[in-house]
C-alpha atoms as an extended CHARMM CRD file, in Angstrom:
* protein
*
       230  EXT
         1         1  MET       CA              3.3510000000      -68.5510000000       11.4940000000  PROA      1               0.0000000000
         2         2  CYS       CA              5.5970000000      -71.5580000000       11.0630000000  PROA      2               0.0000000000
         3         3  HSD       CA              6.5970000000      -71.3200000000        7.2010000000  PROA      3               0.0000000000
         4         4  ALA       CA              8.7700000000      -73.7080000000        5.0270000000  PROA      4               0.0000000000
         5         5  GLY       CA             11.8240000000      -71.9350000000        5.1100000000  PROA      5               0.0000000000
         6         6  GLY       CA             11.5420000000      -70.8870000000        9.4510000000  PROA      6               0.0000000000
         7         7  VAL       CA             10.1380000000      -71.3260000000       11.9710000000  PROA      7               0.0000000000
         8         8  SER       CA              9.0510000000      -67.4030000000       13.7450000000  PROA      8               0.0000000000
         9         9  GLU       CA              9.1890000000      -66.7650000000       17.2520000000  PROA      9               0.0000000000
        10        10  GLN       CA              6.1100000000      -65.7370000000       17.2530000000  PROA      10              0.0000000000
        11        11  ALA       CA              4.6720000000      -69.1920000000       16.8530000000  PROA      11              0.0000000000
        12        12  SER       CA              2.4840000000      -70.8560000000       19.1290000000  PROA      12              0.0000000000
        13        13  ILE       CA              3.8220000000      -74.5690000000       21.0840000000  PROA      13              0.0000000000
        14        14  GLY       CA              0.3940000000      -76.4290000000       22.9980000000  PROA      14              0.0000000000
        15        15  ILE       CA              2.3550000000      -78.8440000000       24.6310000000  PROA      15              0.0000000000
        16        16  LEU       CA             -0.0900000000      -82.0310000000       25.1840000000  PROA      16              0.0000000000
        17        17  GLY       CA             -0.2030000000      -83.9120000000       28.5420000000  PROA      17              0.0000000000
        18        18  GLY       CA              1.6690000000      -80.1510000000       29.4950000000  PROA      18              0.0000000000
        19        19  THR       CA              1.1450000000      -80.9320000000       33.6280000000  PROA      19              0.0000000000
        20        20  GLY       CA              4.2240000000      -83.9570000000       34.3960000000  PROA      20              0.0000000000
        21        21  PRO       CA              7.8420000000      -82.3910000000       34.8110000000  PROA      21              0.0000000000
        22        22  ALA       CA              8.6230000000      -82.5060000000       31.3580000000  PROA      22              0.0000000000
        23        23  GLY       CA              6.0710000000      -80.6940000000       29.9050000000  PROA      23              0.0000000000
        24        24  SER       CA              5.4960000000      -78.1630000000       32.5830000000  PROA      24              0.0000000000
        25        25  GLY       CA              9.3890000000      -77.5340000000       32.4270000000  PROA      25              0.0000000000
        26        26  LEU       CA              9.1070000000      -77.6480000000       28.2630000000  PROA      26              0.0000000000
        27        27  GLY       CA              6.6370000000      -75.1910000000       28.1730000000  PROA      27              0.0000000000
        28        28  ALA       CA              8.0600000000      -72.7430000000       31.1470000000  PROA      28              0.0000000000
        29        29  ARG       CA             11.5660000000      -73.0230000000       29.2340000000  PROA      29              0.0000000000
        30        30  LEU       CA              9.5080000000      -72.0490000000       25.5050000000  PROA      30              0.0000000000
        31        31  ALA       CA              7.8340000000      -68.9870000000       26.7390000000  PROA      31              0.0000000000
        32        32  SER       CA             11.2920000000      -67.7990000000       28.3750000000  PROA      32              0.0000000000
        33        33  ILE       CA             12.3960000000      -67.7800000000       24.8030000000  PROA      33              0.0000000000
        34        34  GLY       CA              9.3220000000      -65.9790000000       23.5390000000  PROA      34              0.0000000000
        35        35  HSD       CA              6.8530000000      -68.1000000000       22.1250000000  PROA      35              0.0000000000
        36        36  THR       CA              3.1440000000      -68.0970000000       23.4680000000  PROA      36              0.0000000000
        37        37  VAL       CA              2.6100000000      -71.5400000000       25.0540000000  PROA      37              0.0000000000
        38        38  VAL       CA             -0.7230000000      -73.5940000000       25.9990000000  PROA      38              0.0000000000
        39        39  ILE       CA             -0.3120000000      -75.9340000000       28.5050000000  PROA      39              0.0000000000
        40        40  GLY       CA             -2.3870000000      -78.9870000000       28.2850000000  PROA      40              0.0000000000
        41        41  SER       CA             -4.0990000000      -81.6720000000       29.5540000000  PROA      41              0.0000000000
        42        42  ARG       CA             -7.6160000000      -83.9230000000       29.7590000000  PROA      42              0.0000000000
        43        43  SER       CA             -8.5370000000      -81.7930000000       32.3080000000  PROA      43              0.0000000000
        44        44  LYS       CA             -8.6150000000      -78.0960000000       31.7220000000  PROA      44              0.0000000000
        45        45  TYR       CA             -8.4760000000      -77.3790000000       35.7020000000  PROA      45              0.0000000000
        46        46  ARG       CA             -5.2620000000      -79.5970000000       36.2530000000  PROA      46              0.0000000000
        47        47  ALA       CA             -3.8330000000      -77.4660000000       32.9820000000  PROA      47              0.0000000000
        48        48  LEU       CA             -4.9420000000      -73.9630000000       35.0300000000  PROA      48              0.0000000000
        49        49  GLU       CA             -3.2740000000      -75.5060000000       37.8870000000  PROA      49              0.0000000000
        50        50  SER       CA             -0.5650000000      -76.2550000000       36.4480000000  PROA      50              0.0000000000
        51        51  ARG       CA              0.1210000000      -72.9050000000       34.7120000000  PROA      51              0.0000000000
        52        52  ASP       CA             -0.6850000000      -71.0130000000       37.3730000000  PROA      52              0.0000000000
        53        53  GLU       CA              2.1700000000      -73.2420000000       39.4820000000  PROA      53              0.0000000000
        54        54  LEU       CA              4.2750000000      -71.7810000000       36.5780000000  PROA      54              0.0000000000
        55        55  VAL       CA              3.1490000000      -68.1770000000       36.8060000000  PROA      55              0.0000000000
        56        56  GLU       CA              3.8770000000      -67.8410000000       40.8890000000  PROA      56              0.0000000000
        57        57  ARG       CA              7.3180000000      -68.8650000000       39.8080000000  PROA      57              0.0000000000
        58        58  TRP       CA              8.0630000000      -66.7860000000       36.9330000000  PROA      58              0.0000000000
        59        59  PRO       CA              5.6940000000      -64.4290000000       36.8910000000  PROA      59              0.0000000000
        60        60  ASP       CA              7.4510000000      -62.6040000000       33.5530000000  PROA      60              0.0000000000
        61        61  LEU       CA              5.8560000000      -65.7350000000       31.4650000000  PROA      61              0.0000000000
        62        62  ALA       CA              1.9410000000      -64.6350000000       32.6650000000  PROA      62              0.0000000000
        63        63  GLU       CA              1.5510000000      -62.8000000000       29.8230000000  PROA      63              0.0000000000
        64        64  ARG       CA              3.2390000000      -66.0330000000       27.2270000000  PROA      64              0.0000000000
        65        65  LEU       CA              1.8090000000      -68.8320000000       29.1940000000  PROA      65              0.0000000000
        66        66  THR       CA             -1.8500000000      -70.0350000000       28.5750000000  PROA      66              0.0000000000
        67        67  CYS       CA             -3.6960000000      -73.3850000000       29.3390000000  PROA      67              0.0000000000
        68        68  GLY       CA             -6.4030000000      -75.5780000000       28.4940000000  PROA      68              0.0000000000
        69        69  ASP       CA             -7.9700000000      -78.8220000000       27.8130000000  PROA      69              0.0000000000
        70        70  ASN       CA             -5.2550000000      -81.1870000000       25.2870000000  PROA      70              0.0000000000
        71        71  GLU       CA             -8.1770000000      -80.3900000000       22.7630000000  PROA      71              0.0000000000
        72        72  ALA       CA             -7.1790000000      -76.6890000000       22.6620000000  PROA      72              0.0000000000
        73        73  ALA       CA             -3.4820000000      -77.3800000000       22.9770000000  PROA      73              0.0000000000
        74        74  SER       CA             -3.4590000000      -78.9510000000       20.0550000000  PROA      74              0.0000000000
        75        75  GLY       CA             -5.1780000000      -75.6860000000       18.0000000000  PROA      75              0.0000000000
        76        76  ALA       CA             -1.8220000000      -74.3920000000       17.9730000000  PROA      76              0.0000000000
        77        77  ASP       CA              0.4980000000      -74.2900000000       15.4580000000  PROA      77              0.0000000000
        78        78  ILE       CA              3.2330000000      -76.4010000000       16.9720000000  PROA      78              0.0000000000
        79        79  VAL       CA              2.0410000000      -79.3640000000       19.1210000000  PROA      79              0.0000000000
        80        80  VAL       CA              4.1240000000      -81.0100000000       21.8160000000  PROA      80              0.0000000000
        81        81  ILE       CA              3.3540000000      -85.0260000000       23.2380000000  PROA      81              0.0000000000
        82        82  ALA       CA              4.4840000000      -84.9560000000       26.9650000000  PROA      82              0.0000000000
        83        83  THR       CA              2.3340000000      -87.9770000000       27.4430000000  PROA      83              0.0000000000
        84        84  PRO       CA              3.7260000000      -90.3730000000       29.3220000000  PROA      84              0.0000000000
        85        85  TRP       CA              5.0090000000      -93.2320000000       26.4160000000  PROA      85              0.0000000000
        86        86  ASP       CA              1.9490000000      -95.4030000000       26.5700000000  PROA      86              0.0000000000
        87        87  SER       CA             -0.6050000000      -93.1470000000       26.2310000000  PROA      87              0.0000000000
        88        88  ALA       CA              0.6610000000      -90.6710000000       23.2210000000  PROA      88              0.0000000000
        89        89  ALA       CA             -0.4090000000      -92.0260000000       20.9720000000  PROA      89              0.0000000000
        90        90  ALA       CA             -3.8900000000      -92.2090000000       22.0130000000  PROA      90              0.0000000000
        91        91  VAL       CA             -3.3750000000      -88.9160000000       22.8320000000  PROA      91              0.0000000000
        92        92  ALA       CA             -1.9840000000      -87.5340000000       19.3980000000  PROA      92              0.0000000000
        93        93  GLN       CA             -5.1170000000      -89.2750000000       17.8000000000  PROA      93              0.0000000000
        94        94  GLU       CA             -7.6010000000      -88.3750000000       19.6120000000  PROA      94              0.0000000000
        95        95  ASN       CA             -6.4790000000      -84.9350000000       18.2410000000  PROA      95              0.0000000000
        96        96  ALA       CA             -5.4000000000      -85.9920000000       14.9880000000  PROA      96              0.0000000000
        97        97  GLY       CA             -7.9760000000      -83.8280000000       13.3600000000  PROA      97              0.0000000000
        98        98  HSD       CA             -6.4290000000      -80.5650000000       14.8270000000  PROA      98              0.0000000000
        99        99  LEU       CA             -2.5110000000      -82.0960000000       14.0610000000  PROA      99              0.0000000000
       100       100  ASP       CA             -2.9560000000      -83.2360000000       10.6830000000  PROA      100             0.0000000000
       101       101  GLY       CA             -0.0890000000      -80.9690000000        8.3830000000  PROA      101             0.0000000000
       102       102  LYS       CA              1.1980000000      -79.7400000000       11.5330000000  PROA      102             0.0000000000
       103       103  ILE       CA              5.0980000000      -79.7980000000       13.1490000000  PROA      103             0.0000000000
       104       104  VAL       CA              4.3980000000      -82.4060000000       16.2190000000  PROA      104             0.0000000000
       105       105  ILE       CA              7.2490000000      -83.0950000000       18.2550000000  PROA      105             0.0000000000
       106       106  SER       CA              7.5450000000      -86.5340000000       20.2230000000  PROA      106             0.0000000000
       107       107  MET       CA              9.7940000000      -86.4350000000       23.3230000000  PROA      107             0.0000000000
       108       108  ALA       CA              8.6250000000      -90.0980000000       25.2570000000  PROA      108             0.0000000000
       109       109  ASN       CA             10.7770000000      -92.2770000000       25.6710000000  PROA      109             0.0000000000
       110       110  ALA       CA              9.5270000000      -96.4750000000       26.4390000000  PROA      110             0.0000000000
       111       111  LEU       CA             11.3130000000      -97.5630000000       29.8570000000  PROA      111             0.0000000000
       112       112  VAL       CA             10.4380000000      -99.5090000000       33.0770000000  PROA      112             0.0000000000
       113       113  ARG       CA             12.5240000000      -99.8510000000       36.1430000000  PROA      113             0.0000000000
       114       114  VAL       CA             13.4140000000     -103.2200000000       37.1710000000  PROA      114             0.0000000000
       115       115  ASN       CA             14.7460000000     -103.5670000000       40.8380000000  PROA      115             0.0000000000
       116       116  LYS       CA             17.4350000000     -100.3900000000       40.6780000000  PROA      116             0.0000000000
       117       117  GLU       CA             18.1710000000     -100.7490000000       36.0560000000  PROA      117             0.0000000000
       118       118  PHE       CA             16.0450000000      -98.7280000000       34.0010000000  PROA      118             0.0000000000
       119       119  GLN       CA             15.7770000000     -100.6600000000       30.7300000000  PROA      119             0.0000000000
       120       120  PRO       CA             14.4810000000      -99.6190000000       27.4660000000  PROA      120             0.0000000000
       121       121  LEU       CA             11.3600000000     -100.8650000000       25.7520000000  PROA      121             0.0000000000
       122       122  VAL       CA             11.2160000000     -101.3160000000       21.9430000000  PROA      122             0.0000000000
       123       123  PRO       CA              7.5530000000     -100.7120000000       20.8300000000  PROA      123             0.0000000000
       124       124  PRO       CA              5.9780000000     -102.8420000000       17.9890000000  PROA      124             0.0000000000
       125       125  ARG       CA              6.4290000000     -100.1540000000       15.6700000000  PROA      125             0.0000000000
       126       126  GLY       CA             10.1620000000      -99.4280000000       17.1090000000  PROA      126             0.0000000000
       127       127  SER       CA              9.5600000000      -96.2360000000       18.5290000000  PROA      127             0.0000000000
       128       128  VAL       CA              6.3460000000      -94.3050000000       20.6000000000  PROA      128             0.0000000000
       129       129  ALA       CA              7.9420000000      -91.4350000000       17.7260000000  PROA      129             0.0000000000
       130       130  ALA       CA              6.4450000000      -94.1670000000       14.9490000000  PROA      130             0.0000000000
       131       131  HSD       CA              3.9670000000      -94.8880000000       16.7650000000  PROA      131             0.0000000000
       132       132  VAL       CA              2.5720000000      -91.0600000000       17.2110000000  PROA      132             0.0000000000
       133       133  GLN       CA              3.8790000000      -90.6700000000       13.5040000000  PROA      133             0.0000000000
       134       134  ALA       CA              0.8700000000      -94.0500000000       12.7570000000  PROA      134             0.0000000000
       135       135  ALA       CA             -1.3700000000      -92.7510000000       14.4310000000  PROA      135             0.0000000000
       136       136  VAL       CA             -2.0440000000      -89.0890000000       12.9920000000  PROA      136             0.0000000000
       137       137  PRO       CA              0.1210000000      -90.4200000000        9.1300000000  PROA      137             0.0000000000
       138       138  ARG       CA             -0.3360000000      -86.2870000000        7.9200000000  PROA      138             0.0000000000
       139       139  CYS       CA              1.6400000000      -84.5040000000       10.7320000000  PROA      139             0.0000000000
       140       140  ARG       CA              5.2720000000      -83.3050000000        9.9340000000  PROA      140             0.0000000000
       141       141  LEU       CA              6.3910000000      -85.7420000000       13.4000000000  PROA      141             0.0000000000
       142       142  VAL       CA              9.6850000000      -84.5940000000       14.1810000000  PROA      142             0.0000000000
       143       143  ALA       CA             11.5890000000      -86.2670000000       17.5360000000  PROA      143             0.0000000000
       144       144  ALA       CA             13.3520000000      -84.2710000000       20.3160000000  PROA      144             0.0000000000
       145       145  PHE       CA             14.2300000000      -83.1760000000       23.7590000000  PROA      145             0.0000000000
       146       146  HSD       CA             14.4080000000      -86.7780000000       24.9930000000  PROA      146             0.0000000000
       147       147  HSD       CA             17.0540000000      -86.0220000000       26.8660000000  PROA      147             0.0000000000
       148       148  LEU       CA             16.8080000000      -82.9750000000       28.7700000000  PROA      148             0.0000000000
       149       149  PRO       CA             16.5570000000      -83.7100000000       32.6730000000  PROA      149             0.0000000000
       150       150  ALA       CA             13.1800000000      -82.4180000000       33.2620000000  PROA      150             0.0000000000
       151       151  ALA       CA             14.3960000000      -80.6580000000       36.6090000000  PROA      151             0.0000000000
       152       152  GLU       CA             16.8360000000      -78.0090000000       34.4710000000  PROA      152             0.0000000000
       153       153  LEU       CA             13.7870000000      -77.2950000000       31.4550000000  PROA      153             0.0000000000
       154       154  GLY       CA             12.0070000000      -75.8180000000       34.6870000000  PROA      154             0.0000000000
       155       155  GLU       CA             15.1780000000      -73.7670000000       35.7250000000  PROA      155             0.0000000000
       156       156  ILE       CA             14.8170000000      -70.6570000000       32.7890000000  PROA      156             0.0000000000
       157       157  ASP       CA             17.1490000000      -68.7790000000       34.9080000000  PROA      157             0.0000000000
       158       158  GLN       CA             19.6550000000      -71.0150000000       33.6130000000  PROA      158             0.0000000000
       159       159  PRO       CA             21.0240000000      -72.3870000000       30.8770000000  PROA      159             0.0000000000
       160       160  ILE       CA             20.9830000000      -76.3220000000       29.9690000000  PROA      160             0.0000000000
       161       161  ASP       CA             24.1410000000      -77.7070000000       28.8040000000  PROA      161             0.0000000000
       162       162  SER       CA             23.2730000000      -80.3570000000       26.4310000000  PROA      162             0.0000000000
       163       163  ASP       CA             22.9770000000      -81.3650000000       22.8950000000  PROA      163             0.0000000000
       164       164  VAL       CA             19.3920000000      -81.9810000000       21.2900000000  PROA      164             0.0000000000
       165       165  LEU       CA             19.4990000000      -85.1440000000       19.4500000000  PROA      165             0.0000000000
       166       166  ILE       CA             16.6890000000      -83.7010000000       16.2010000000  PROA      166             0.0000000000
       167       167  CYS       CA             14.9050000000      -86.4540000000       13.9130000000  PROA      167             0.0000000000
       168       168  GLY       CA             12.4110000000      -86.8860000000       11.6090000000  PROA      168             0.0000000000
       169       169  ASP       CA             11.6680000000      -87.6990000000        7.9620000000  PROA      169             0.0000000000
       170       170  ASP       CA             10.3150000000      -84.1770000000        6.7000000000  PROA      170             0.0000000000
       171       171  PRO       CA             13.3430000000      -82.0330000000        6.2870000000  PROA      171             0.0000000000
       172       172  ASP       CA             11.7450000000      -78.4840000000        6.9150000000  PROA      172             0.0000000000
       173       173  ALA       CA              9.8590000000      -79.4600000000        9.9480000000  PROA      173             0.0000000000
       174       174  VAL       CA             13.5560000000      -80.3850000000       10.8110000000  PROA      174             0.0000000000
       175       175  ARG       CA             15.0230000000      -77.2450000000       10.8070000000  PROA      175             0.0000000000
       176       176  GLU       CA             12.5790000000      -75.6310000000       11.9800000000  PROA      176             0.0000000000
       177       177  VAL       CA             12.4380000000      -77.2220000000       15.5970000000  PROA      177             0.0000000000
       178       178  SER       CA             16.2590000000      -76.8900000000       14.8410000000  PROA      178             0.0000000000
       179       179  ALA       CA             15.5460000000      -72.9890000000       15.3000000000  PROA      179             0.0000000000
       180       180  ILE       CA             13.6960000000      -73.4160000000       18.0820000000  PROA      180             0.0000000000
       181       181  VAL       CA             15.7660000000      -75.8120000000       20.1830000000  PROA      181             0.0000000000
       182       182  ALA       CA             18.9610000000      -73.0970000000       19.4260000000  PROA      182             0.0000000000
       183       183  ARG       CA             17.2070000000      -70.7040000000       20.9290000000  PROA      183             0.0000000000
       184       184  ILE       CA             17.2090000000      -72.2280000000       24.3510000000  PROA      184             0.0000000000
       185       185  PRO       CA             20.3280000000      -70.9260000000       26.0780000000  PROA      185             0.0000000000
       186       186  GLY       CA             23.2720000000      -73.9790000000       26.1190000000  PROA      186             0.0000000000
       187       187  CYS       CA             21.2630000000      -76.1520000000       24.0250000000  PROA      187             0.0000000000
       188       188  ARG       CA             22.3370000000      -77.1550000000       20.6690000000  PROA      188             0.0000000000
       189       189  PRO       CA             20.1370000000      -78.9340000000       18.1370000000  PROA      189             0.0000000000
       190       190  LEU       CA             22.0080000000      -81.8900000000       16.3270000000  PROA      190             0.0000000000
       191       191  ASP       CA             20.0090000000      -83.6180000000       12.9690000000  PROA      191             0.0000000000
       192       192  ALA       CA             19.8920000000      -87.1400000000       13.8770000000  PROA      192             0.0000000000
       193       193  GLY       CA             18.4340000000      -88.5980000000       10.3990000000  PROA      193             0.0000000000
       194       194  GLU       CA             15.0640000000      -90.2370000000       10.0070000000  PROA      194             0.0000000000
       195       195  LEU       CA             12.6670000000      -90.6820000000       12.1500000000  PROA      195             0.0000000000
       196       196  SER       CA             13.6850000000      -94.8750000000       12.2520000000  PROA      196             0.0000000000
       197       197  ASN       CA             16.4660000000      -92.8660000000       14.5560000000  PROA      197             0.0000000000
       198       198  ALA       CA             14.1170000000      -92.7060000000       16.9150000000  PROA      198             0.0000000000
       199       199  THR       CA             14.4440000000      -96.1580000000       18.4140000000  PROA      199             0.0000000000
       200       200  ALA       CA             17.8770000000      -95.4170000000       18.8220000000  PROA      200             0.0000000000
       201       201  ILE       CA             17.7670000000      -92.0290000000       21.1720000000  PROA      201             0.0000000000
       202       202  GLU       CA             14.7190000000      -93.3560000000       22.9440000000  PROA      202             0.0000000000
       203       203  ALA       CA             16.5250000000      -96.3410000000       24.2980000000  PROA      203             0.0000000000
       204       204  PHE       CA             19.5630000000      -94.4230000000       24.6800000000  PROA      204             0.0000000000
       205       205  THR       CA             17.5020000000      -92.3820000000       27.8240000000  PROA      205             0.0000000000
       206       206  ALA       CA             17.6870000000      -96.0900000000       30.1080000000  PROA      206             0.0000000000
       207       207  VAL       CA             21.3280000000      -95.3940000000       30.2260000000  PROA      207             0.0000000000
       208       208  LEU       CA             21.2610000000      -91.9950000000       30.7970000000  PROA      208             0.0000000000
       209       209  LEU       CA             19.0270000000      -92.4810000000       33.5580000000  PROA      209             0.0000000000
       210       210  GLN       CA             21.0390000000      -95.5090000000       34.6380000000  PROA      210             0.0000000000
       211       211  LEU       CA             23.8630000000      -92.9240000000       34.9770000000  PROA      211             0.0000000000
       212       212  ASN       CA             22.0150000000      -90.6620000000       37.5350000000  PROA      212             0.0000000000
       213       213  VAL       CA             20.9530000000      -93.5100000000       39.3670000000  PROA      213             0.0000000000
       214       214  ARG       CA             24.9000000000      -94.2120000000       39.1510000000  PROA      214             0.0000000000
       215       215  TYR       CA             26.2940000000      -91.0390000000       39.8570000000  PROA      215             0.0000000000
       216       216  LYS       CA             23.8840000000      -89.9590000000       42.0910000000  PROA      216             0.0000000000
       217       217  THR       CA             23.2560000000      -86.6610000000       39.1550000000  PROA      217             0.0000000000
       218       218  ARG       CA             21.3480000000      -85.6030000000       36.4070000000  PROA      218             0.0000000000
       219       219  VAL       CA             23.1100000000      -85.9120000000       33.2710000000  PROA      219             0.0000000000
       220       220  ALA       CA             22.8690000000      -84.7430000000       29.6920000000  PROA      220             0.0000000000
       221       221  PRO       CA             24.6760000000      -85.7050000000       25.9060000000  PROA      221             0.0000000000
       222       222  ARG       CA             27.5300000000      -83.0170000000       24.8180000000  PROA      222             0.0000000000
       223       223  LEU       CA             28.7820000000      -84.9000000000       21.7540000000  PROA      223             0.0000000000
       224       224  THR       CA             32.3130000000      -83.7530000000       20.9650000000  PROA      224             0.0000000000
       225       225  GLY       CA             34.2010000000      -83.6590000000       16.9880000000  PROA      225             0.0000000000
       226       226  ILE       CA             30.6510000000      -81.6060000000       15.6460000000  PROA      226             0.0000000000
       227       227  ASN       CA             31.3630000000      -77.7820000000       14.6320000000  PROA      227             0.0000000000
       228       228  ASP       CA             28.9080000000      -75.7450000000       16.5440000000  PROA      228             0.0000000000
       229       229  ALA       CA             28.8530000000      -73.7110000000       12.3270000000  PROA      229             0.0000000000
       230       230  SER       CA             28.3250000000      -77.1930000000       10.2220000000  PROA      230             0.0000000000
C-alpha cells in the first residue's frame, strides 16, 4: 500500500481507459517494474481482450496484469486516467467514490489536428488535469506521463529515454508518482510545480507531435542543466 513517506513497489495501479495504445503500454511498463496492474475499460470484455494481447506478447507479465471494468480498476491503490481527454473528467466522476483520497494520475492532452498541424486546446479550467481534480475534489491529483510515446511505452524490453514532467498540489503524491517514474528504465521524474502548470505541460504535447510529423520520428523531452541528484 501507499503511504505518505513513499510508494510501495507492491502498490496496485488501476488504469481507467487502459485499452488504448498509451494506457495499455503504460500498463505493461508498470507491470514490468513489479506493480500489479488492473487494465480497465467501460467494457470488461474489451479490457480482457487488451490484457490477453499484452500477456500473449509478454508472458512474464501474466501474474501481474489483471483486468476489469473501470470500476474494478478504480479500486486499485493508485489510479491512472488514460481515457481520451474529452472523457477523462466524466470517467473520473463516475468512479469518484473509489477515487476519494487516492493518488490519481491524469495523463491526457487536449489536442486537435487541423490539416497537418497539431494544436493544443485549452479547456475552461485550463487543463484536463484541472477538470479531473474538479470532478473528484478529494483525490490527490497528479499530472504525469503526458510526453511518453505510446509505442515506446509498450516496448518493455527497451528503456525510454525521456524526462517525465510531474505536477500537482499534493507534495507527497508528487513524490510517490516520481518514485514510480524513477523505476522505469531511462525515465527521469522532474517536479514541475503545482497543478496549474499542467496547462503548459499538456499544451507542449502538440509541439512534440508536430516534431514527429516534421522529422518522421517519435520524440521525447530530455532537459539539460538539471543535476540528477537534485
